[in-house]
CSV table of C-alpha atoms in Angstrom, one decimal:
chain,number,residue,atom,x,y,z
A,1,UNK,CA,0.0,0.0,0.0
A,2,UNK,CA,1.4,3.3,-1.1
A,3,UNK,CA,1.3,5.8,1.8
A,4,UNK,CA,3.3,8.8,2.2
A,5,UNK,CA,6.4,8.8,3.4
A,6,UNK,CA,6.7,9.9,7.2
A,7,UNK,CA,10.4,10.8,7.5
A,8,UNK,CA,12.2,14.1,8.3
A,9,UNK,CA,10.4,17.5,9.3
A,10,UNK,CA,8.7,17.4,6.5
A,11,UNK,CA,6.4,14.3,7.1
A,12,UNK,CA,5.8,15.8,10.9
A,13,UNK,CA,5.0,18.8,9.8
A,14,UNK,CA,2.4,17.3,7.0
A,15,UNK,CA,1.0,14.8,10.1
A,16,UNK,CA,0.6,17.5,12.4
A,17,UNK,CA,-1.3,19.9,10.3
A,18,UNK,CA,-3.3,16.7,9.1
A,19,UNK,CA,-4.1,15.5,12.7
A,20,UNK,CA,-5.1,19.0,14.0
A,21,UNK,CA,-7.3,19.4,11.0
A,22,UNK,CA,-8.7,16.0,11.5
A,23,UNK,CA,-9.2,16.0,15.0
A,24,UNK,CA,-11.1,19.7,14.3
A,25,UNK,CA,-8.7,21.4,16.2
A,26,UNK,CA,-8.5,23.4,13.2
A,27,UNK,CA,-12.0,23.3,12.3
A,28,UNK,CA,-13.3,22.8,8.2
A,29,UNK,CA,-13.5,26.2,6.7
A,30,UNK,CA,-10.5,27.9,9.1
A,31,UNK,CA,-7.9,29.6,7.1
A,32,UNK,CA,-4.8,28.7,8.2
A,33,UNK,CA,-2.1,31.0,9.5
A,34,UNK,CA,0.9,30.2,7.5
A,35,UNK,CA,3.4,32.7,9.1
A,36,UNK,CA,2.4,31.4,12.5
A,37,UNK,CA,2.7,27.7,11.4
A,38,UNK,CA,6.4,28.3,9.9
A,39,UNK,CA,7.3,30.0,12.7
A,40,UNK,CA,5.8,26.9,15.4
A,41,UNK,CA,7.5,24.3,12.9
A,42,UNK,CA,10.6,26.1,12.6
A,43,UNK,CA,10.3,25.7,8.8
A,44,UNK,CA,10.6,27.0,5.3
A,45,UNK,CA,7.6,29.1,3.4
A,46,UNK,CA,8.8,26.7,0.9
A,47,UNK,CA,8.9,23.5,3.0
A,48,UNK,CA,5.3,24.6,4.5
A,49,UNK,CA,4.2,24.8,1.3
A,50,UNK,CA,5.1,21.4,0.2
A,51,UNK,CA,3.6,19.5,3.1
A,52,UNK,CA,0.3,21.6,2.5
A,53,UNK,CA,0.8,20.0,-1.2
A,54,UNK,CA,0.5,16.6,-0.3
A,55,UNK,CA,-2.8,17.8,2.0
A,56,UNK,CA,-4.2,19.2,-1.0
A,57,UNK,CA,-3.1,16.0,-3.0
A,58,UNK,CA,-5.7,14.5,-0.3
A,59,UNK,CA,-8.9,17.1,-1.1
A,60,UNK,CA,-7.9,18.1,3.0
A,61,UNK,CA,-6.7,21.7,2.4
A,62,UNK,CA,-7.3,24.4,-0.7
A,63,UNK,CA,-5.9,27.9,-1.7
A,64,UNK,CA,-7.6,31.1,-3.1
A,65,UNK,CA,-6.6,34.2,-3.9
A,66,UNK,CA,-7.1,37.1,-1.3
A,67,UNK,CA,-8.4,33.9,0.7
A,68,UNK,CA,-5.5,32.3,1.7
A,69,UNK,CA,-4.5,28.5,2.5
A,70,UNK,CA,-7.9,27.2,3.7
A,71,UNK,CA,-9.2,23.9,5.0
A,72,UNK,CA,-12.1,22.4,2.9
A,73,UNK,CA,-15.2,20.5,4.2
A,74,UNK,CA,-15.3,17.4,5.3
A,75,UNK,CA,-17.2,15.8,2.4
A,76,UNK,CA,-14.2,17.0,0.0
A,77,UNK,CA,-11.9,14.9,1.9
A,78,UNK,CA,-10.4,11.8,0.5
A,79,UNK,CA,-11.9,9.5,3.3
A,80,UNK,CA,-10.4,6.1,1.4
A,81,UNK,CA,-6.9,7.5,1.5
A,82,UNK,CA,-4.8,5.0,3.4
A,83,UNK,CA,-2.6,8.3,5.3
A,84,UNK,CA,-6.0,10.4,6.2
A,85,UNK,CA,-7.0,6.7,7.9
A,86,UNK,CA,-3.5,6.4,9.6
A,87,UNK,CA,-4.1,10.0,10.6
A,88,UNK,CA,-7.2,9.3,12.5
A,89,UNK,CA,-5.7,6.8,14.9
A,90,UNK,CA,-2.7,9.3,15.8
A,91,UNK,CA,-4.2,9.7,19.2
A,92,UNK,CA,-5.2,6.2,19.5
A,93,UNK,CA,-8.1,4.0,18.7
A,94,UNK,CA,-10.7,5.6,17.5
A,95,UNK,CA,-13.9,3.2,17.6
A,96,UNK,CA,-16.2,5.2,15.3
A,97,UNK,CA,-13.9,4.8,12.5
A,98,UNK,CA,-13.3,1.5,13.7
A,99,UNK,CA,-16.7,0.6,13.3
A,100,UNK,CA,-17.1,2.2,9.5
A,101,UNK,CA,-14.0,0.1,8.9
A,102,UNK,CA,-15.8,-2.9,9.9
A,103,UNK,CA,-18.9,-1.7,7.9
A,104,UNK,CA,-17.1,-1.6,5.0
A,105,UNK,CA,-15.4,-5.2,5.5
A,106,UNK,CA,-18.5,-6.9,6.3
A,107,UNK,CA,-19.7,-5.9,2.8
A,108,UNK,CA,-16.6,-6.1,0.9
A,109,UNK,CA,-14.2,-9.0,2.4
A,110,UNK,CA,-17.7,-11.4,2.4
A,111,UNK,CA,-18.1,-11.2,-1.5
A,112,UNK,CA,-14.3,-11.2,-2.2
A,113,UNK,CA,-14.3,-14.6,-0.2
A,114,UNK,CA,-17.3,-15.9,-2.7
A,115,UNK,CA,-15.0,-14.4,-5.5
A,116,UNK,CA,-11.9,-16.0,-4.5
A,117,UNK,CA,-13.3,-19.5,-4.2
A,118,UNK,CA,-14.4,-19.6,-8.3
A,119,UNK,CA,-11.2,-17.9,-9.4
A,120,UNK,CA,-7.9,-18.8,-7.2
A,121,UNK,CA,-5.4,-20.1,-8.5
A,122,UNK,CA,-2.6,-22.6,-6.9
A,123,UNK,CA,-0.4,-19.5,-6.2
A,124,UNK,CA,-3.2,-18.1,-4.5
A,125,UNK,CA,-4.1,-20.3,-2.4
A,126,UNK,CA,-0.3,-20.9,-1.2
A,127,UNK,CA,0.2,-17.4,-0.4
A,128,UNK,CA,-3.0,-17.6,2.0
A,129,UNK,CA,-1.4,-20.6,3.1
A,130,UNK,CA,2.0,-18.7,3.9
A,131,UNK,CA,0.1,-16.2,6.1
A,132,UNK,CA,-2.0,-18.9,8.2
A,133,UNK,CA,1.9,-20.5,9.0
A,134,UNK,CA,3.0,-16.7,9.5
A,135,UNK,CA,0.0,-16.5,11.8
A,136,UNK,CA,0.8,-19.5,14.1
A,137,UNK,CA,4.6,-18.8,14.1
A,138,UNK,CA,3.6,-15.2,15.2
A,139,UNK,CA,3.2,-17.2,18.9
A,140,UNK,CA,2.1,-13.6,20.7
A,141,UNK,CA,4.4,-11.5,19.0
A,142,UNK,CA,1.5,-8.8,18.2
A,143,UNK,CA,3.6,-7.0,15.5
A,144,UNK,CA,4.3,-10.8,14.0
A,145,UNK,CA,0.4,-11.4,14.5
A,146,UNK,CA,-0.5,-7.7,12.6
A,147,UNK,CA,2.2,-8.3,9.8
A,148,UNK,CA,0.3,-12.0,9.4
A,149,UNK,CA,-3.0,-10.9,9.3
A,150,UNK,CA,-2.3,-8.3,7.0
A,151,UNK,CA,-0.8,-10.7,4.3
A,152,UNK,CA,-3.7,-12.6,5.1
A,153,UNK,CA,-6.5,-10.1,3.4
A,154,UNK,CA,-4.1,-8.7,0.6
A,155,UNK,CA,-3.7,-11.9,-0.2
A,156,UNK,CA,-7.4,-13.2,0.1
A,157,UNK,CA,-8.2,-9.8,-2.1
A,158,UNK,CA,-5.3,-10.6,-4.6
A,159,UNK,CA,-7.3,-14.1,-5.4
A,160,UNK,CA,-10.3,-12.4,-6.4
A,161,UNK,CA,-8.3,-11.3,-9.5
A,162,UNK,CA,-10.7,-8.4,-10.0
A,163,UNK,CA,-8.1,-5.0,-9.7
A,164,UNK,CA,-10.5,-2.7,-8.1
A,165,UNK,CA,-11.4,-5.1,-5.2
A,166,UNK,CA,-7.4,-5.1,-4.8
A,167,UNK,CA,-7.5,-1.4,-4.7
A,168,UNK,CA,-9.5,-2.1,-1.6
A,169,UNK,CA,-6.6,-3.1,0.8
A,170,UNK,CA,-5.5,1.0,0.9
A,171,UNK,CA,-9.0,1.5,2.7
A,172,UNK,CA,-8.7,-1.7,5.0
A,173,UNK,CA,-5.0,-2.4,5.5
A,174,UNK,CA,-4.5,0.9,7.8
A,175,UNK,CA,-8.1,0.2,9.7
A,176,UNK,CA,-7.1,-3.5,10.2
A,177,UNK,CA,-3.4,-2.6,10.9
A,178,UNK,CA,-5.3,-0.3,14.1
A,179,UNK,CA,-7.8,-3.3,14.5
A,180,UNK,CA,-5.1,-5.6,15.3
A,181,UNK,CA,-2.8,-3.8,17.5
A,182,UNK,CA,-5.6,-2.8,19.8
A,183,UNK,CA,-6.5,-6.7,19.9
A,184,UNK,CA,-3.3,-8.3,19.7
A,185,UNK,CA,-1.2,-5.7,21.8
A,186,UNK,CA,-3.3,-6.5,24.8
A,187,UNK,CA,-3.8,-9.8,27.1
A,188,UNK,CA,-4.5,-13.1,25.9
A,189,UNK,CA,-6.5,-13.1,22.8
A,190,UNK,CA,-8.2,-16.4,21.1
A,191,UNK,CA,-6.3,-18.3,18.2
A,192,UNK,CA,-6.4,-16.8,14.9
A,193,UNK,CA,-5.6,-19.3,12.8
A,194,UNK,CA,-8.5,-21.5,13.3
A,195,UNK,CA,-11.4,-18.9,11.6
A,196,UNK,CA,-8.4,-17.7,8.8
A,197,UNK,CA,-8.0,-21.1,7.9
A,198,UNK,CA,-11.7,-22.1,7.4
A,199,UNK,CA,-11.9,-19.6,4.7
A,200,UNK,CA,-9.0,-20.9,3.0
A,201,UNK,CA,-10.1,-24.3,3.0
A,202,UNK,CA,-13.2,-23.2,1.2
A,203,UNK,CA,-11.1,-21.5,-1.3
A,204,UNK,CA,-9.5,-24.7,-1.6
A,205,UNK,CA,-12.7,-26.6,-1.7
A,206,UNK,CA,-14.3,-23.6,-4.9
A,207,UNK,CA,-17.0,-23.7,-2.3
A,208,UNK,CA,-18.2,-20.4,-2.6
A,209,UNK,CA,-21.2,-20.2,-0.1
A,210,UNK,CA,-18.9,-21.8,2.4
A,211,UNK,CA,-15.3,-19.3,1.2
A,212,UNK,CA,-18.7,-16.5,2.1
A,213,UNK,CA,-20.0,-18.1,4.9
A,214,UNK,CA,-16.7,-18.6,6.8
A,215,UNK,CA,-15.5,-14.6,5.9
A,216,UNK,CA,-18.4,-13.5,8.0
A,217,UNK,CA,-18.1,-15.4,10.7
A,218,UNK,CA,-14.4,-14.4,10.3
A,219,UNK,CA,-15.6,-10.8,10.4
A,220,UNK,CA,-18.5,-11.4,13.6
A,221,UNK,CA,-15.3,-13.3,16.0
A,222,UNK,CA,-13.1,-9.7,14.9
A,223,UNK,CA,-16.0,-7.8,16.5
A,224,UNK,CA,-15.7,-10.1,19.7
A,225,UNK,CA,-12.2,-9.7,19.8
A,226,UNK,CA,-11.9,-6.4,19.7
A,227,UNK,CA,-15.0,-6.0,22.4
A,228,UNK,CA,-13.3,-8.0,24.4
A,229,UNK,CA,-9.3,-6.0,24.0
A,230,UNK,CA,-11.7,-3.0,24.8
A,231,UNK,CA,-13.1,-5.0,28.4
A,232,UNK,CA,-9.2,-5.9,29.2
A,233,UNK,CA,-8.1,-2.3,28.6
A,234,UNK,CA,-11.2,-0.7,30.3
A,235,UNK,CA,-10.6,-3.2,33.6
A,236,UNK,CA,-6.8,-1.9,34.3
């Protein structure tokens, strides 16, 4: 997934201008200050200027003459951009967004399971494969367990062989990534591998209903976990 790249004062100052805008501490219409900003960042007008590029790139910020540098409505945001997710869970979980994530893959990651199971091929199937052994070798490592799970649904994606659909892991990768830190950083948490693999056996099966069947209940025990990572945290 191509995201931006966070390095140097550059990518801080782009991330902090994105999560105060995001957050509304800079609220949607505001027009942004730029002498006061260089001076807090300790930047450029030209370096400024290029991190407010990239937030433009993203439909987050515009600029008019005798207007200024201004920060566009919400609806003009690019919402499916894999940073403006990342930039959301700066502060932390955020469960709103967590459930639109989940929204979105219960009606997405269902289908591409039905998909999958009538157009895998061998390679396909061994890549999914490759995550479930990633996935039990992970052995409570939670950035082992998110790296797995991510291959996981690129991979279960990529075997739908439809390019769109594949476009889909820059809305979900970033929203899972957050998913499975929250779950997987905290106490003991069930066995993954165990619901992964029933959708891959399916797959390997072409039993579509079953490749759909086994995604959502994939899906419904990701809502348990992460209700139950949300008890543990809530009872420290």
């Amino acid at each position: 997934m191509a995201q931006y790249a966070r390095r140097g004062v550059h990518g801080q100052t782009v991330e902090a201008i994105a999560r105060r805008i995001l957050t509304g501490e800079i609220a949607a219409g505001a027009t942004l200050n730029i002498a006061a900003l260089q001076e807090e960042f300790d930047v450029s007008l030209t370096a400024l200027r290029e991190a407010l590029k990239v937030l433009s790139a993203k439909g987050i910020v515009d600029a008019r003459q005798k207007r200024g540098t201004f920060v566009r409505p919400r609806a003009d945001w690019n919402l499916l951009d894999g940073d403006v997710i990342r930039w959301q869970f700066a502060e932390g979980p955020d469960e709103r967004l967590l459930e639109k994530l989940h929204e979105v893959r219960a009606i997405i990651e269902p289908a591409a399971a039905r998909l999958a199971a009538s157009r895998a091929t061998d390679d396909d199937v061994a890549a999914l494969d490759r995550a479930l052994a990633e996935m039990a070798e992970a052995n409570g490592d939670p950035a082992a367990a998110v790296a797995a799970d991510l291959s996981f649904h690129r991979a279960l994606l990529a075997a739908t062989h439809n390019e769109l659909l594949e476009r889909m892991e820059v809305v979900m990768e970033t929203g899972l990534a957050e998913r499975d830190r929250l779950v997987h950083g905290g106490a003991a948490h069930d066995d993954p591998v165990p619901s992964h693999r029933a959708v891959v056996d399916a797959l390997r099966a072409r039993d579509e209903t079953a490749a759909e069947t086994a995604m959502r209940e994939l899906l419904d025990k990701a809502v348990r976990d992460v209700e139950k990572a949300r008890g543990q945290r809530g009872s420290r």
